[in-house]
Amino acid sequence: MPQQARALHSGAAAGVKDQDRLQLDVEDKLGIPREIYEAVGGVRVRQHVNPLKKELQVPTDPPVWGEAFAEPSRPLVLDIGCGYGRFLLALSKHMPGHNMLGLEIRGPIIERANKWAASLDLEHSVLFLRGNATITLDHTLAAYPAPIDLVCVQFPDPHFKARHRKRRTVQKQLVEALSRLLAPGARVFLQSDVLEAAEHMRDTFEQHGSAWFAPCQELHSGPTFQAASPPRPPPQQQGQQGQADQQAATADAAAEEQGGEGQQEEEEAGQQPEERAEQAQRQSQWAAAGWLQENPLGVPTEREVLTTAQGLPVYRIMLRRL
């Protein structure tokens, strides 16, 4: 990842912390009273959590849907990696005929988000669960009694290091799970302020899900723009970098606090050169659809508010289940 992109992501992450502390533009942008946040209180969480931890390899049991939602027959909006949860709380006002479900791997902020929902009298239409979406979607959502209308993956941790790419949210198994869970016409919204991360999500859906998904034509025929990462280095150089990544992963393993986690990373690092060589040879056909200039949902995430306020681009694509 170029240093400029790393600096941009680091700066934006710092801004997100400032926004969380100072509640910048919350009332204007999301329409949720500031007193709600103050009443529930703050919580300290790690910004980055490894989804490969053993404790996160257990699927999340589904709730009793008739108890979780007042009207379980409503279509569902699923926000994967929902973060603090404010996006879903705001979106529920714009899509009152839907139930909202947020999945997040950081437990403390899930507890706080559910308290916020209760404070807003939304606890029977907005629910937050702790879960690793990569492994839990089929188990958690297979018995949901209504269609899943919209799935969002927004501003996921880009995991810049090559040996950490297996930690990224959008993986083959997630794409395949959504292909089973979504009915024709359902939408998948992907966006990031990191171009490589947005490309990874788009290309993973294209590589593993082009039989079931395609860019939404009615949206991508409107205002879009083109942007693409520089070409990847030749496979020979990638192989050399992969060896360096594997050595670094071995060093990381010695410092890992979670048993077995380091070995898993080292194995992943050994797989990276072949994976990168394969990606370098692939060309995205979906790239021609471009990136959406505007958020089609009409409700921004906090990260989106911060990024656009700085005049920085956001890379968005809407997919539709075929």
Tab-separated table of N, CA and C in Angstrom, residues 183-262:
chain	number	residue	atom	x	y	z
A	183	ALA	N	-32.388	-12.959	-1.888
A	183	ALA	CA	-33.278	-13.266	-3.003
A	183	ALA	C	-32.988	-12.317	-4.166
A	184	PRO	N	-33.370	-12.688	-5.380
A	184	PRO	CA	-33.177	-11.767	-6.517
A	184	PRO	C	-33.762	-10.393	-6.238
A	185	GLY	N	-32.991	-9.371	-6.603
A	185	GLY	CA	-33.407	-7.991	-6.370
A	185	GLY	C	-32.803	-7.362	-5.139
A	186	ALA	N	-32.313	-8.171	-4.202
A	186	ALA	CA	-31.677	-7.625	-3.005
A	186	ALA	C	-30.388	-6.897	-3.392
A	187	ARG	N	-29.975	-5.959	-2.557
A	187	ARG	CA	-28.818	-5.118	-2.878
A	187	ARG	C	-27.692	-5.334	-1.872
A	188	VAL	N	-26.461	-5.102	-2.354
A	188	VAL	CA	-25.264	-5.118	-1.515
A	188	VAL	C	-24.517	-3.824	-1.777
A	189	PHE	N	-24.337	-3.028	-0.732
A	189	PHE	CA	-23.697	-1.722	-0.852
A	189	PHE	C	-22.314	-1.787	-0.228
A	190	LEU	N	-21.297	-1.459	-1.018
A	190	LEU	CA	-19.907	-1.493	-0.571
A	190	LEU	C	-19.313	-0.098	-0.713
A	191	GLN	N	-18.599	0.368	0.329
A	191	GLN	CA	-17.904	1.639	0.186
A	191	GLN	C	-16.733	1.730	1.156
A	192	SER	N	-15.725	2.503	0.729
A	192	SER	CA	-14.535	2.726	1.540
A	192	SER	C	-13.871	4.010	1.066
A	193	ASP	N	-13.105	4.633	1.960
A	193	ASP	CA	-12.292	5.775	1.563
A	193	ASP	C	-10.883	5.339	1.188
A	194	VAL	N	-10.606	4.054	1.223
A	194	VAL	CA	-9.318	3.492	0.807
A	194	VAL	C	-9.560	2.741	-0.507
A	195	LEU	N	-8.962	3.217	-1.577
A	195	LEU	CA	-9.241	2.669	-2.899
A	195	LEU	C	-8.948	1.177	-2.968
A	196	GLU	N	-7.815	0.747	-2.455
A	196	GLU	CA	-7.480	-0.677	-2.518
A	196	GLU	C	-8.497	-1.525	-1.774
A	197	ALA	N	-8.994	-1.028	-0.653
A	197	ALA	CA	-9.992	-1.773	0.112
A	197	ALA	C	-11.299	-1.890	-0.668
A	198	ALA	N	-11.692	-0.794	-1.328
A	198	ALA	CA	-12.913	-0.832	-2.138
A	198	ALA	C	-12.745	-1.775	-3.323
A	199	GLU	N	-11.581	-1.739	-3.954
A	199	GLU	CA	-11.323	-2.644	-5.070
A	199	GLU	C	-11.343	-4.100	-4.609
A	200	HIS	N	-10.765	-4.350	-3.430
A	200	HIS	CA	-10.752	-5.718	-2.913
A	200	HIS	C	-12.174	-6.232	-2.722
A	201	MET	N	-13.054	-5.426	-2.138
A	201	MET	CA	-14.428	-5.863	-1.936
A	201	MET	C	-15.119	-6.113	-3.273
A	202	ARG	N	-15.006	-5.155	-4.183
A	202	ARG	CA	-15.636	-5.315	-5.500
A	202	ARG	C	-15.108	-6.540	-6.224
A	203	ASP	N	-13.782	-6.692	-6.242
A	203	ASP	CA	-13.173	-7.786	-7.006
A	203	ASP	C	-13.464	-9.150	-6.380
A	204	THR	N	-13.589	-9.207	-5.052
A	204	THR	CA	-13.920	-10.473	-4.402
A	204	THR	C	-15.335	-10.898	-4.760
A	205	PHE	N	-16.262	-9.939	-4.773
A	205	PHE	CA	-17.622	-10.264	-5.207
A	205	PHE	C	-17.640	-10.683	-6.672
A	206	GLU	N	-16.845	-10.009	-7.489
A	206	GLU	CA	-16.820	-10.355	-8.906
A	206	GLU	C	-16.210	-11.738	-9.128
A	207	GLN	N	-15.115	-12.018	-8.450
A	207	GLN	CA	-14.424	-13.284	-8.655
A	207	GLN	C	-15.253	-14.472	-8.183
A	208	HIS	N	-15.877	-14.322	-7.000
A	208	HIS	CA	-16.554	-15.454	-6.392
A	208	HIS	C	-18.081	-15.381	-6.491
A	209	GLY	N	-18.624	-14.273	-6.974
A	209	GLY	CA	-20.071	-14.132	-6.966
A	209	GLY	C	-20.686	-13.574	-8.233
A	210	SER	N	-19.950	-13.566	-9.342
A	210	SER	CA	-20.499	-12.970	-10.562
A	210	SER	C	-21.672	-13.765	-11.122
A	211	ALA	N	-21.840	-15.009	-10.695
A	211	ALA	CA	-23.007	-15.782	-11.116
A	211	ALA	C	-24.275	-15.315	-10.409
A	212	TRP	N	-24.114	-14.592	-9.288
A	212	TRP	CA	-25.277	-14.174	-8.497
A	212	TRP	C	-25.412	-12.659	-8.371
A	213	PHE	N	-24.327	-11.914	-8.565
A	213	PHE	CA	-24.355	-10.473	-8.344
A	213	PHE	C	-23.829	-9.734	-9.571
A	214	ALA	N	-24.266	-8.483	-9.699
A	214	ALA	CA	-23.755	-7.600	-10.748
A	214	ALA	C	-23.972	-6.162	-10.294
A	215	PRO	N	-23.172	-5.207	-10.789
A	215	PRO	CA	-23.416	-3.803	-10.451
A	215	PRO	C	-24.832	-3.381	-10.831
A	216	CYS	N	-25.427	-2.583	-9.977
A	216	CYS	CA	-26.802	-2.122	-10.167
A	216	CYS	C	-26.840	-1.122	-11.327
A	217	GLN	N	-27.428	-1.524	-12.446
A	217	GLN	CA	-27.346	-0.721	-13.666
A	217	GLN	C	-28.015	0.631	-13.521
A	218	GLU	N	-29.174	0.675	-12.866
A	218	GLU	CA	-29.891	1.948	-12.787
A	218	GLU	C	-29.123	2.995	-11.991
A	219	LEU	N	-28.305	2.555	-11.036
A	219	LEU	CA	-27.496	3.508	-10.279
A	219	LEU	C	-26.197	3.841	-10.996
A	220	HIS	N	-25.532	2.831	-11.543
A	220	HIS	CA	-24.227	3.058	-12.158
A	220	HIS	C	-24.319	3.624	-13.571
A	221	SER	N	-25.538	3.820	-14.059
A	221	SER	CA	-25.706	4.570	-15.298
A	221	SER	C	-25.804	6.061	-15.023
A	222	GLY	N	-25.861	6.439	-13.733
A	222	GLY	CA	-25.895	7.837	-13.333
A	222	GLY	C	-24.503	8.368	-13.070
A	223	PRO	N	-24.392	9.390	-12.192
A	223	PRO	CA	-23.081	10.010	-11.929
A	223	PRO	C	-22.099	9.036	-11.271
A	224	THR	N	-21.021	8.731	-11.972
A	224	THR	CA	-19.965	7.869	-11.460
A	224	THR	C	-18.616	8.484	-11.801
A	225	PHE	N	-17.553	7.930	-11.238
A	225	PHE	CA	-16.202	8.353	-11.602
A	225	PHE	C	-15.305	7.135	-11.620
A	226	GLN	N	-14.176	7.277	-12.294
A	226	GLN	CA	-13.227	6.182	-12.423
A	226	GLN	C	-12.015	6.431	-11.543
A	227	ALA	N	-11.544	5.391	-10.909
A	227	ALA	CA	-10.308	5.440	-10.134
A	227	ALA	C	-9.819	4.017	-9.986
A	228	ALA	N	-8.511	3.826	-10.109
A	228	ALA	CA	-7.943	2.482	-10.004
A	228	ALA	C	-6.569	2.572	-9.376
A	229	SER	N	-6.220	1.568	-8.592
A	229	SER	CA	-4.892	1.500	-7.988
A	229	SER	C	-3.846	1.259	-9.067
A	230	PRO	N	-2.601	1.673	-8.827
A	230	PRO	CA	-1.529	1.383	-9.783
A	230	PRO	C	-1.371	-0.114	-9.970
A	231	PRO	N	-0.847	-0.536	-11.125
A	231	PRO	CA	-0.645	-1.979	-11.362
A	231	PRO	C	0.227	-2.591	-10.280
A	232	ARG	N	-0.083	-3.827	-9.925
A	232	ARG	CA	0.718	-4.531	-8.935
A	232	ARG	C	2.060	-4.914	-9.530
A	233	PRO	N	3.078	-5.120	-8.693
A	233	PRO	CA	4.393	-5.505	-9.205
A	233	PRO	C	4.353	-6.883	-9.843
A	234	PRO	N	5.352	-7.207	-10.679
A	234	PRO	CA	5.394	-8.527	-11.316
A	234	PRO	C	5.380	-9.633	-10.281
A	235	PRO	N	4.917	-10.834	-10.683
A	235	PRO	CA	4.836	-11.949	-9.726
A	235	PRO	C	6.159	-12.274	-9.053
A	236	GLN	N	7.308	-12.059	-9.769
A	236	GLN	CA	8.594	-12.355	-9.142
A	236	GLN	C	8.807	-11.475	-7.920
A	237	GLN	N	8.500	-10.179	-8.067
A	237	GLN	CA	8.652	-9.266	-6.942
A	237	GLN	C	7.648	-9.583	-5.849
A	238	GLN	N	6.453	-9.982	-6.260
A	238	GLN	CA	5.453	-10.340	-5.268
A	238	GLN	C	5.915	-11.530	-4.434
A	239	GLY	N	6.561	-12.497	-5.100
A	239	GLY	CA	7.054	-13.649	-4.373
A	239	GLY	C	8.101	-13.270	-3.356
A	240	GLN	N	8.982	-12.321	-3.734
A	240	GLN	CA	9.990	-11.851	-2.796
A	240	GLN	C	9.334	-11.155	-1.613
A	241	GLN	N	8.307	-10.344	-1.924
A	241	GLN	CA	7.616	-9.658	-0.841
A	241	GLN	C	6.893	-10.664	0.040
A	242	GLY	N	6.363	-11.723	-0.574
A	242	GLY	CA	5.683	-12.739	0.213
A	242	GLY	C	6.615	-13.407	1.202
A	243	GLN	N	7.897	-13.650	0.787
A	243	GLN	CA	8.854	-14.236	1.705
A	243	GLN	C	9.125	-13.301	2.876
A	244	ALA	N	9.238	-12.000	2.570
A	244	ALA	CA	9.436	-11.026	3.643
A	244	ALA	C	8.234	-10.999	4.578
A	245	ASP	N	7.028	-11.081	3.987
A	245	ASP	CA	5.818	-11.107	4.807
A	245	ASP	C	5.800	-12.326	5.719
A	246	GLN	N	6.237	-13.465	5.180
A	246	GLN	CA	6.224	-14.684	5.986
A	246	GLN	C	7.204	-14.577	7.150
A	247	GLN	N	8.369	-13.989	6.914
A	247	GLN	CA	9.323	-13.803	7.997
A	247	GLN	C	8.751	-12.868	9.060
A	248	ALA	N	8.091	-11.802	8.589
A	248	ALA	CA	7.491	-10.867	9.543
A	248	ALA	C	6.366	-11.527	10.316
A	249	ALA	N	5.588	-12.358	9.646
A	249	ALA	CA	4.498	-13.056	10.341
A	249	ALA	C	5.033	-13.974	11.424
A	250	THR	N	6.179	-14.611	11.142
A	250	THR	CA	6.786	-15.479	12.140
A	250	THR	C	7.205	-14.682	13.365
A	251	ALA	N	7.744	-13.489	13.121
A	251	ALA	CA	8.117	-12.626	14.246
A	251	ALA	C	6.888	-12.180	15.020
A	252	ASP	N	5.826	-11.849	14.283
A	252	ASP	CA	4.590	-11.447	14.953
A	252	ASP	C	4.041	-12.567	15.822
A	253	ALA	N	4.179	-13.784	15.330
A	253	ALA	CA	3.598	-14.916	16.045
A	253	ALA	C	4.166	-15.036	17.453
A	254	ALA	N	5.455	-14.702	17.600
A	254	ALA	CA	6.081	-14.811	18.909
A	254	ALA	C	5.494	-13.827	19.902
A	255	ALA	N	4.931	-12.724	19.377
A	255	ALA	CA	4.390	-11.689	20.257
A	255	ALA	C	2.891	-11.791	20.457
A	256	GLU	N	2.246	-12.709	19.754
A	256	GLU	CA	0.791	-12.809	19.841
A	256	GLU	C	0.378	-13.301	21.229
A	257	GLU	N	-0.689	-12.701	21.760
A	257	GLU	CA	-1.194	-13.109	23.059
A	257	GLU	C	-2.179	-14.262	22.939
A	258	GLN	N	-2.833	-14.391	21.780
A	258	GLN	CA	-3.833	-15.421	21.620
A	258	GLN	C	-3.180	-16.685	21.087
A	259	GLY	N	-3.358	-17.806	21.810
A	259	GLY	CA	-2.731	-19.054	21.416
A	259	GLY	C	-3.200	-19.532	20.062
A	260	GLY	N	-2.245	-19.951	19.214
A	260	GLY	CA	-2.565	-20.495	17.906
A	260	GLY	C	-2.782	-19.463	16.844
A	261	GLU	N	-2.970	-18.205	17.208
A	261	GLU	CA	-3.284	-17.174	16.240
A	261	GLU	C	-2.093	-16.893	15.340
A	262	GLY	N	-0.902	-16.866	15.931
A	262	GLY	CA	0.280	-16.569	15.138
A	262	GLY	C	0.533	-17.621	14.078
